[in-house]
Tab-separated table of C-alpha atoms and ligand atoms in Angstrom:
chain	number	residue	atom	x	y	z
Y	261	MET	CA	8.140	-20.459	12.556
Y	262	LEU	CA	4.456	-19.643	13.005
Y	263	ILE	CA	2.718	-20.398	16.251
Y	264	VAL	CA	-1.014	-20.721	15.875
Y	265	MET	CA	-2.886	-20.214	19.139
Y	266	LYS	CA	-6.125	-22.016	19.934
Y	267	SER	CA	-9.244	-19.940	19.369
Y	268	ASP	CA	-9.896	-19.890	23.121
Y	269	ALA	CA	-6.291	-19.082	24.112
Y	270	THR	CA	-6.128	-16.498	26.878
Y	271	GLU	CA	-4.162	-13.234	26.864
Y	272	ARG	CA	-1.901	-14.780	29.467
Y	273	GLU	CA	-1.145	-17.809	27.265
Y	274	ILE	CA	-0.323	-15.515	24.341
Y	275	GLU	CA	1.938	-13.420	26.603
Y	276	ASP	CA	3.780	-16.566	27.715
Y	277	VAL	CA	4.581	-17.493	24.113
Y	278	LEU	CA	5.757	-13.942	23.371
Y	279	SER	CA	8.075	-13.946	26.338
Y	280	ILE	CA	9.641	-17.294	25.410
Y	281	VAL	CA	10.294	-16.014	21.869
Y	282	LYS	CA	11.959	-12.958	23.369
Y	283	ASP	CA	14.058	-15.018	25.761
Y	284	LEU	CA	15.297	-17.096	22.832
Y	285	GLY	CA	16.601	-13.848	21.335
Y	286	PHE	CA	14.034	-13.623	18.510
Y	287	ARG	CA	11.266	-11.196	17.625
Y	288	ALA	CA	7.607	-12.134	18.007
Y	289	HIS	CA	4.912	-10.674	15.771
Y	290	PRO	CA	1.452	-11.419	17.169
Y	291	LEU	CA	-1.335	-10.929	14.604
Y	292	PRO	CA	-4.802	-11.300	16.080
Y	293	GLY	CA	-7.327	-12.618	13.557
Y	294	ALA	CA	-11.074	-13.099	13.465
Y	295	THR	CA	-10.924	-16.579	14.995
Y	296	ARG	CA	-7.447	-16.952	16.487
Y	297	THR	CA	-4.123	-15.217	17.069
Y	298	ALA	CA	-1.029	-16.353	15.191
Y	299	ILE	CA	2.488	-15.379	16.177
Y	300	ALA	CA	5.308	-15.225	13.657
Y	301	ILE	CA	8.913	-15.483	14.787
Y	302	THR	CA	11.610	-13.514	12.967
Y	303	GLY	CA	15.278	-12.888	13.662
Y	304	ASN	CA	16.235	-16.573	13.772
Y	305	GLN	CA	19.012	-17.721	11.416
Y	306	GLY	CA	18.294	-21.456	11.413
Y	307	ALA	CA	15.130	-23.400	12.174
Y	308	VAL	CA	13.481	-22.781	15.549
Y	309	ASP	CA	12.895	-25.940	17.590
Y	310	PRO	CA	9.098	-26.394	17.778
Y	311	THR	CA	9.348	-28.265	21.082
Y	312	HIS	CA	9.765	-24.897	22.831
Y	313	PHE	CA	6.124	-24.185	22.034
Y	314	GLU	CA	4.216	-27.324	21.087
Y	315	ASN	CA	3.140	-28.304	24.581
Y	316	LEU	CA	2.408	-24.857	25.956
Y	317	PRO	CA	-1.159	-24.210	27.051
Y	318	GLY	CA	-3.166	-22.363	24.403
Y	319	VAL	CA	-0.896	-23.375	21.512
Y	320	ALA	CA	-2.679	-25.204	18.670
Y	321	GLU	CA	0.284	-25.668	16.335
Y	322	ALA	CA	3.898	-24.663	15.742
Y	323	ILE	CA	4.495	-24.643	11.991
Y	324	ARG	CA	7.884	-24.550	10.252
Y	325	VAL	CA	7.922	-21.924	7.492
Y	326	THR	CA	9.524	-23.090	4.286
Y	327	LYS	CA	8.691	-19.991	2.193
Y	328	PRO	CA	10.908	-16.899	2.265
Y	329	TYR	CA	8.086	-14.805	3.742
Y	330	LYS	CA	6.181	-15.156	6.991
Y	331	LEU	CA	4.279	-12.012	7.905
Y	332	ILE	CA	2.539	-11.363	4.600
Y	333	THR	CA	1.087	-14.865	4.427
Y	334	LEU	CA	-2.405	-16.243	4.770
Y	335	ASP	CA	-0.917	-18.863	7.112
Y	336	LEU	CA	-0.339	-16.100	9.616
Y	337	ARG	CA	-3.609	-14.264	8.988
Y	338	PRO	CA	-6.205	-16.165	6.960
Y	339	GLU	CA	-8.557	-13.207	6.611
Y	340	LYS	CA	-7.797	-10.052	4.649
Y	341	THR	CA	-6.070	-7.162	6.362
Y	342	VAL	CA	-8.072	-3.978	6.538
Y	343	VAL	CA	-5.658	-1.060	6.769
Y	344	ARG	CA	-7.302	1.688	8.781
Y	345	VAL	CA	-6.313	5.229	8.005
Y	346	GLY	CA	-7.228	7.643	10.745
Y	347	GLY	CA	-10.484	6.764	12.476
Y	348	ASP	CA	-12.759	6.979	9.469
Y	349	ALA	CA	-11.112	5.551	6.349
Y	350	ALA	CA	-9.799	2.147	5.376
Y	351	ILE	CA	-8.218	0.208	2.519
Y	352	GLY	CA	-9.094	-3.475	2.202
Y	353	GLY	CA	-12.553	-3.254	3.743
Y	354	GLU	CA	-15.941	-3.429	2.096
Y	355	GLU	CA	-15.730	0.023	0.540
Y	356	LEU	CA	-13.710	0.469	-2.655
Y	357	ALA	CA	-10.816	2.775	-1.716
Y	358	LEU	CA	-10.454	5.671	-4.124
Y	359	ILE	CA	-7.178	7.583	-4.068
Y	360	ALA	CA	-7.086	10.410	-6.583
Y	361	GLY	CA	-5.172	13.582	-7.285
Y	362	PRO	CA	-2.362	15.007	-9.360
Y	363	CYS	CA	0.949	13.304	-10.042
Y	364	ALA	CA	2.643	16.247	-8.321
Y	365	VAL	CA	1.445	19.111	-6.173
Y	366	GLU	CA	2.300	22.084	-8.378
Y	367	SER	CA	0.626	24.983	-6.601
Y	368	ARG	CA	-2.009	25.654	-3.986
Y	369	ALA	CA	-4.565	26.633	-6.639
Y	370	GLN	CA	-3.943	23.504	-8.715
Y	371	ALA	CA	-4.096	21.143	-5.745
Y	372	PHE	CA	-7.270	22.727	-4.327
Y	373	ALA	CA	-9.071	22.712	-7.693
Y	374	ILE	CA	-8.418	18.978	-8.004
Y	375	ALA	CA	-9.138	18.214	-4.337
Y	376	GLU	CA	-12.529	19.873	-4.674
Y	377	ALA	CA	-13.522	17.376	-7.391
Y	378	VAL	CA	-11.968	14.459	-5.527
Y	379	ARG	CA	-13.958	15.320	-2.429
Y	380	ARG	CA	-17.157	15.733	-4.462
Y	381	SER	CA	-16.695	12.247	-5.904
Y	382	GLY	CA	-16.863	10.768	-2.413
Y	383	ALA	CA	-13.263	9.515	-2.502
Y	384	ARG	CA	-11.586	9.448	0.894
Y	385	PHE	CA	-7.967	9.768	-0.217
Y	386	PHE	CA	-6.043	12.495	-2.018
Y	387	ARG	CA	-2.758	11.733	-3.745
Y	388	GLY	CA	-0.064	14.184	-4.849
Y	389	GLY	CA	3.704	14.041	-4.846
Y	390	ALA	CA	5.795	16.630	-3.029
Y	391	PHE	CA	8.999	14.666	-3.627
Y	392	LYS	CA	9.055	13.354	-7.194
Y	393	PRO	CA	11.361	10.576	-8.406
Y	394	ARG	CA	11.966	11.881	-11.945
Y	395	THR	CA	13.943	10.125	-14.643
Y	396	SER	CA	15.773	13.357	-15.475
Y	397	PRO	CA	17.473	15.484	-12.806
Y	398	TYR	CA	16.330	18.556	-14.773
Y	399	ALA	CA	12.638	17.695	-14.626
Y	400	PHE	CA	10.320	19.180	-11.949
Y	401	GLN	CA	11.263	17.518	-8.659
Y	402	GLY	CA	8.246	18.564	-6.603
Y	403	LEU	CA	7.666	21.383	-4.125
Y	404	GLY	CA	9.110	19.536	-1.132
Y	405	GLU	CA	7.890	20.695	2.261
Y	406	GLU	CA	5.862	23.502	0.689
Y	407	GLY	CA	3.936	20.807	-1.218
Y	408	LEU	CA	3.359	18.832	1.971
Y	409	LYS	CA	1.969	21.943	3.653
Y	410	ILE	CA	-0.524	22.349	0.815
Y	411	LEU	CA	-1.518	18.694	1.228
Y	412	ALA	CA	-2.006	19.203	4.957
Y	413	GLU	CA	-4.275	22.170	4.191
Y	414	ILE	CA	-6.308	19.964	1.858
Y	415	ARG	CA	-6.666	17.383	4.591
Y	416	GLU	CA	-7.919	20.097	6.886
Y	417	ALA	CA	-10.290	21.690	4.368
Y	418	TYR	CA	-11.818	18.543	2.831
Y	419	GLY	CA	-11.212	15.778	5.359
Y	420	LEU	CA	-9.353	13.784	2.705
Y	421	LYS	CA	-6.546	11.452	3.812
Y	422	ILE	CA	-3.227	12.283	2.220
Y	423	VAL	CA	-1.215	9.670	0.297
Y	424	THR	CA	2.203	10.984	-0.693
Y	425	GLU	CA	5.623	9.621	-1.576
Y	426	ALA	CA	8.793	9.593	0.508
Y	427	LEU	CA	12.051	9.120	-1.369
Y	428	ASP	CA	14.341	8.713	1.619
Y	429	ASP	CA	14.431	8.605	5.426
Y	430	HIS	CA	14.128	12.365	5.681
Y	431	GLY	CA	11.095	12.201	3.392
Y	432	VAL	CA	9.492	9.661	5.744
Y	433	ASP	CA	10.024	12.054	8.673
Y	434	MET	CA	8.368	14.816	6.668
Y	435	VAL	CA	5.412	12.755	5.436
Y	436	GLU	CA	4.833	11.576	9.004
Y	437	ARG	CA	4.389	15.231	9.920
Y	438	TYR	CA	1.921	16.151	7.156
Y	439	GLY	CA	0.426	13.006	5.596
Y	440	ASP	CA	-1.636	9.897	6.351
Y	441	VAL	CA	-0.188	7.168	4.100
Y	442	ILE	CA	3.450	6.949	2.983
Y	443	GLN	CA	3.942	5.918	-0.625
Y	444	ILE	CA	7.094	3.983	-1.471
Y	445	GLY	CA	7.519	4.351	-5.224
Y	446	ALA	CA	8.338	1.708	-7.807
Y	447	ARG	CA	11.944	2.869	-8.054
Y	448	ASN	CA	12.440	2.442	-4.320
Y	449	MET	CA	10.699	-0.896	-3.881
Y	450	GLN	CA	14.018	-2.561	-3.122
Y	451	ASN	CA	15.576	0.326	-1.208
Y	452	PHE	CA	15.938	-1.839	1.867
Y	453	SER	CA	17.032	0.846	4.300
Y	454	LEU	CA	14.004	2.953	3.276
Y	455	LEU	CA	11.729	-0.076	3.686
Y	456	ARG	CA	13.114	-0.587	7.180
Y	457	ARG	CA	12.500	3.059	8.048
Y	458	ALA	CA	8.943	2.735	6.710
Y	459	GLY	CA	8.576	-0.324	8.915
Y	460	ARG	CA	9.241	1.827	11.963
Y	461	SER	CA	6.638	4.401	10.983
Y	462	HIS	CA	3.237	4.672	12.639
Y	463	LEU	CA	1.671	5.452	9.238
Y	464	PRO	CA	0.439	2.853	6.716
Y	465	ILE	CA	2.669	2.198	3.701
Y	466	LEU	CA	1.483	2.072	0.080
Y	467	LEU	CA	4.129	-0.095	-1.543
Y	468	LYS	CA	4.323	0.144	-5.308
Y	469	ARG	CA	5.586	-2.780	-7.316
Y	470	GLY	CA	9.068	-2.261	-8.781
Y	471	LEU	CA	9.537	-1.623	-12.484
Y	472	SER	CA	10.519	-5.235	-13.097
Y	473	ALA	CA	9.796	-6.898	-9.777
Y	474	THR	CA	8.547	-10.459	-9.559
Y	475	LEU	CA	5.668	-11.246	-7.233
Y	476	ASP	CA	8.082	-12.720	-4.682
Y	477	GLU	CA	10.377	-9.676	-4.733
Y	478	TRP	CA	7.392	-7.392	-4.205
Y	479	LEU	CA	6.016	-9.501	-1.344
Y	480	LEU	CA	9.460	-9.676	0.256
Y	481	ALA	CA	9.653	-5.881	0.107
Y	482	ALA	CA	6.372	-5.821	2.059
Y	483	GLU	CA	7.892	-8.373	4.429
Y	484	TYR	CA	10.781	-5.932	5.106
Y	485	VAL	CA	8.302	-3.291	6.247
Y	486	MET	CA	6.325	-5.729	8.375
Y	487	ALA	CA	9.423	-7.314	9.915
Y	488	GLU	CA	10.088	-3.940	11.575
Y	489	GLY	CA	6.636	-3.981	13.163
Y	490	ASN	CA	4.490	-1.971	10.723
Y	491	TYR	CA	1.745	-4.372	9.601
Y	492	ASN	CA	-0.244	-1.749	7.700
Y	493	VAL	CA	0.979	-2.324	4.177
Y	494	ILE	CA	-1.046	-1.813	1.005
Y	495	LEU	CA	0.335	-3.344	-2.187
Y	496	CYS	CA	0.026	-1.274	-5.360
Y	497	GLU	CA	0.278	-2.816	-8.821
Y	498	ARG	CA	1.389	-0.062	-11.214
Y	499	GLY	CA	2.575	-1.996	-14.241
Y	500	VAL	CA	5.908	-3.530	-15.109
Y	501	ARG	CA	8.266	-3.011	-18.008
Y	502	THR	CA	7.802	-5.339	-20.958
Y	503	PHE	CA	8.442	-5.313	-24.720
Y	504	ALA	CA	5.069	-3.599	-25.275
Y	505	GLN	CA	5.301	-0.166	-26.827
Y	506	HIS	CA	1.623	0.768	-26.855
Y	507	THR	CA	1.715	1.416	-23.102
Y	508	ARG	CA	4.141	3.044	-20.680
Y	509	ASN	CA	4.044	-0.113	-18.530
Y	510	THR	CA	2.136	-3.367	-18.758
Y	511	LEU	CA	-0.495	-3.412	-16.013
Y	512	ASP	CA	-0.466	-6.883	-14.497
Y	513	LEU	CA	-4.007	-7.454	-13.298
Y	514	ALA	CA	-3.248	-11.127	-12.684
Y	515	ALA	CA	-1.232	-9.826	-9.723
Y	516	ILE	CA	-4.520	-9.373	-7.850
Y	517	PRO	CA	-5.547	-13.052	-7.696
Y	518	ALA	CA	-1.863	-14.053	-7.455
Y	519	VAL	CA	-1.395	-11.938	-4.308
Y	520	ARG	CA	-4.736	-13.095	-2.887
Y	521	ARG	CA	-3.624	-16.712	-3.019
Y	522	ILE	CA	-0.585	-15.981	-0.831
Y	523	SER	CA	-1.202	-12.846	1.183
Y	524	HIS	CA	-3.733	-11.118	3.387
Y	525	LEU	CA	-2.542	-7.647	2.322
Y	526	PRO	CA	-4.870	-5.364	0.343
Y	527	VAL	CA	-4.045	-4.602	-3.297
Y	528	VAL	CA	-4.778	-1.384	-5.139
Y	529	ILE	CA	-4.362	-0.761	-8.859
Y	530	ASP	CA	-2.696	2.235	-10.487
Y	531	PRO	CA	-4.058	2.368	-14.045
Y	532	SER	CA	-2.378	5.767	-14.614
Y	533	HIS	CA	1.268	4.673	-14.444
Y	534	GLY	CA	0.094	1.226	-15.516
Y	535	THR	CA	-0.809	2.518	-18.983
Y	536	GLY	CA	0.623	6.026	-19.362
Y	537	HIS	CA	-2.255	7.144	-21.592
Y	538	ASN	CA	-5.370	9.073	-20.694
Y	539	TYR	CA	-7.633	6.984	-22.938
Y	540	MET	CA	-6.514	3.708	-21.355
Y	541	VAL	CA	-6.983	4.680	-17.719
Y	542	ALA	CA	-10.749	4.153	-17.455
Y	543	PRO	CA	-10.904	0.720	-19.135
Y	544	LEU	CA	-8.027	-0.622	-17.031
Y	545	ALA	CA	-9.450	0.914	-13.853
Y	546	ARG	CA	-12.764	-0.824	-14.533
Y	547	ALA	CA	-10.945	-4.090	-15.204
Y	548	GLY	CA	-8.929	-3.740	-11.986
Y	549	VAL	CA	-12.073	-3.400	-9.919
Y	550	ALA	CA	-13.642	-6.317	-11.775
Y	551	CYS	CA	-10.564	-8.388	-10.857
Y	552	GLY	CA	-11.169	-7.662	-7.182
Y	553	ALA	CA	-8.855	-4.731	-6.436
Y	554	ASP	CA	-9.361	-3.139	-3.023
Y	555	GLY	CA	-8.909	0.290	-4.491
Y	556	LEU	CA	-7.613	2.512	-7.260
Y	557	ILE	CA	-4.988	5.240	-7.282
Y	558	ILE	CA	-5.660	7.595	-10.153
Y	559	GLU	CA	-3.924	10.695	-11.462
Y	560	VAL	CA	-6.290	13.596	-12.076
Y	561	HIS	CA	-5.514	17.146	-13.199
Y	562	ASP	CA	-7.633	20.241	-13.703
Y	563	GLN	CA	-5.464	21.192	-16.704
Y	564	PRO	CA	-3.649	18.066	-17.922
Y	565	GLU	CA	-2.132	19.932	-20.865
Y	566	ARG	CA	-0.266	22.168	-18.403
Y	567	ALA	CA	0.782	19.444	-15.923
Y	568	LEU	CA	4.405	19.548	-14.787
Y	569	SER	CA	4.563	15.744	-14.737
Y	570	ASP	CA	2.573	12.848	-16.208
Y	571	GLY	CA	0.021	15.043	-18.026
Y	572	ALA	CA	-0.465	12.402	-20.737
Y	573	GLN	CA	-2.012	9.949	-18.295
Y	574	ALA	CA	-3.984	12.417	-16.168
Y	575	LEU	CA	-7.773	12.285	-16.291
Y	576	THR	CA	-9.689	15.535	-16.505
Y	577	LEU	CA	-12.009	16.272	-13.591
Y	578	GLU	CA	-15.025	15.283	-15.718
Y	579	GLN	CA	-13.459	12.023	-16.868
Y	580	TYR	CA	-12.580	11.214	-13.287
Y	581	GLU	CA	-16.111	11.815	-12.010
Y	582	GLN	CA	-17.542	9.624	-14.762
Y	583	LEU	CA	-15.060	6.860	-13.918
Y	584	VAL	CA	-15.932	6.910	-10.224
Y	585	ALA	CA	-19.587	6.223	-11.056
Y	586	GLU	CA	-18.571	3.313	-13.293
Y	587	VAL	CA	-16.139	1.639	-10.890
Y	588	ARG	CA	-18.553	1.973	-7.993
Y	589	ALA	CA	-21.193	0.132	-9.997
Y	590	ILE	CA	-18.735	-2.635	-10.883
Y	591	HIS	CA	-17.564	-2.929	-7.292
Y	592	GLU	CA	-21.116	-3.339	-6.094
Y	593	VAL	CA	-21.659	-6.256	-8.452
Y	594	ILE	CA	-18.491	-8.160	-7.609
Y	595	ALA	CA	-17.866	-7.200	-3.965
Y	596	PRO	CA	-19.693	-10.193	-2.440
Y	597	ALA	CA	-17.373	-12.502	-4.377
Y	598	THR	CA	-14.140	-10.858	-3.252
Y	599	VAL	CA	-14.674	-9.482	0.223
Y	600	GLY	CA	-13.655	-11.748	3.081
Q	136	PEP	C1	3.638	8.337	-8.751
Q	136	PEP	O1	2.724	7.734	-8.132
Q	136	PEP	O2	3.515	9.517	-9.113
Q	136	PEP	C2	4.851	7.597	-9.131
Q	136	PEP	C3	6.004	8.211	-9.343
Q	136	PEP	O3	4.622	6.273	-9.239
Q	136	PEP	P1	5.615	5.045	-9.537
Q	136	PEP	O4	6.569	4.960	-8.394
Q	136	PEP	O5	4.674	3.889	-9.638
Q	136	PEP	O6	6.299	5.335	-10.854
Q	137	MN	MN1	2.945	10.214	-11.771
């Protein structure tokens, strides 16, 4: 059930609704919006009787939810969510969010060389894995805590916000200590205990779409995080597996308008994993921004030919700088049509 409060509802009237939800043994999720507050109820097995709420002062409407999701929906929050990261960065706002860096943190020198270029480009976010989900157990698995310490140094030196993956609950604890945004990777999109742990974090979650996840499965994964009380979720389209052999994954740019029709959550595009090839990253990044993406997450390396993971899709520092100029120009042209 969703309870939509009147636009002039008082704090007290909102509090009264919250306390009735609690007394019924359910969980209330109040989401204040630009014009009104809506309150979603979770934890109920069957339908909630709307008569508990309909006649309360300040309540405009009590709506039965027939879809499997509640918290991600535009019914709950009609305007887009802006995920704030620290005091001075955001994803989903007017500025195109640029998240760039290596697939994996390999060494201090490598990470700093790349961070220098990322900072120079004006991007606000640095990516880099310290815990890598590799297909082979013999491939480079990341530097672990040592990698996170390097990322924390980069945050300190350049003021960049750190986006980095957690593979398990312990990883979430660690990223909470050193990072700013917790990435849940494609392979873990339906790791429900990890999603629940992410939902109890105070950090925003970048939730990648699973390798073969439908839109509903992806949105329900976001719902898992939000159901625990963490409403700062950023969806990341990174391509899905298809019959195509000319790309590593098939980047589904239609996911952007498809999500927009249902959800208030911001969407970023990963053209690196979405294509797997250096020469395809820029065209698909440009297309993603043209489709209305809130941001891009891009793999960049100072020496792609020596990268310990995903070198084939890494942009050089020069290619990355060129791309930033292009996507900024595109964003400026289409932003008025997509913001709001
Ligand atoms: C990554 O961002 O480096 C990564 C492993 O991504 P994905 O989970 O999308 O494969
Ligand atoms: Mn990668």
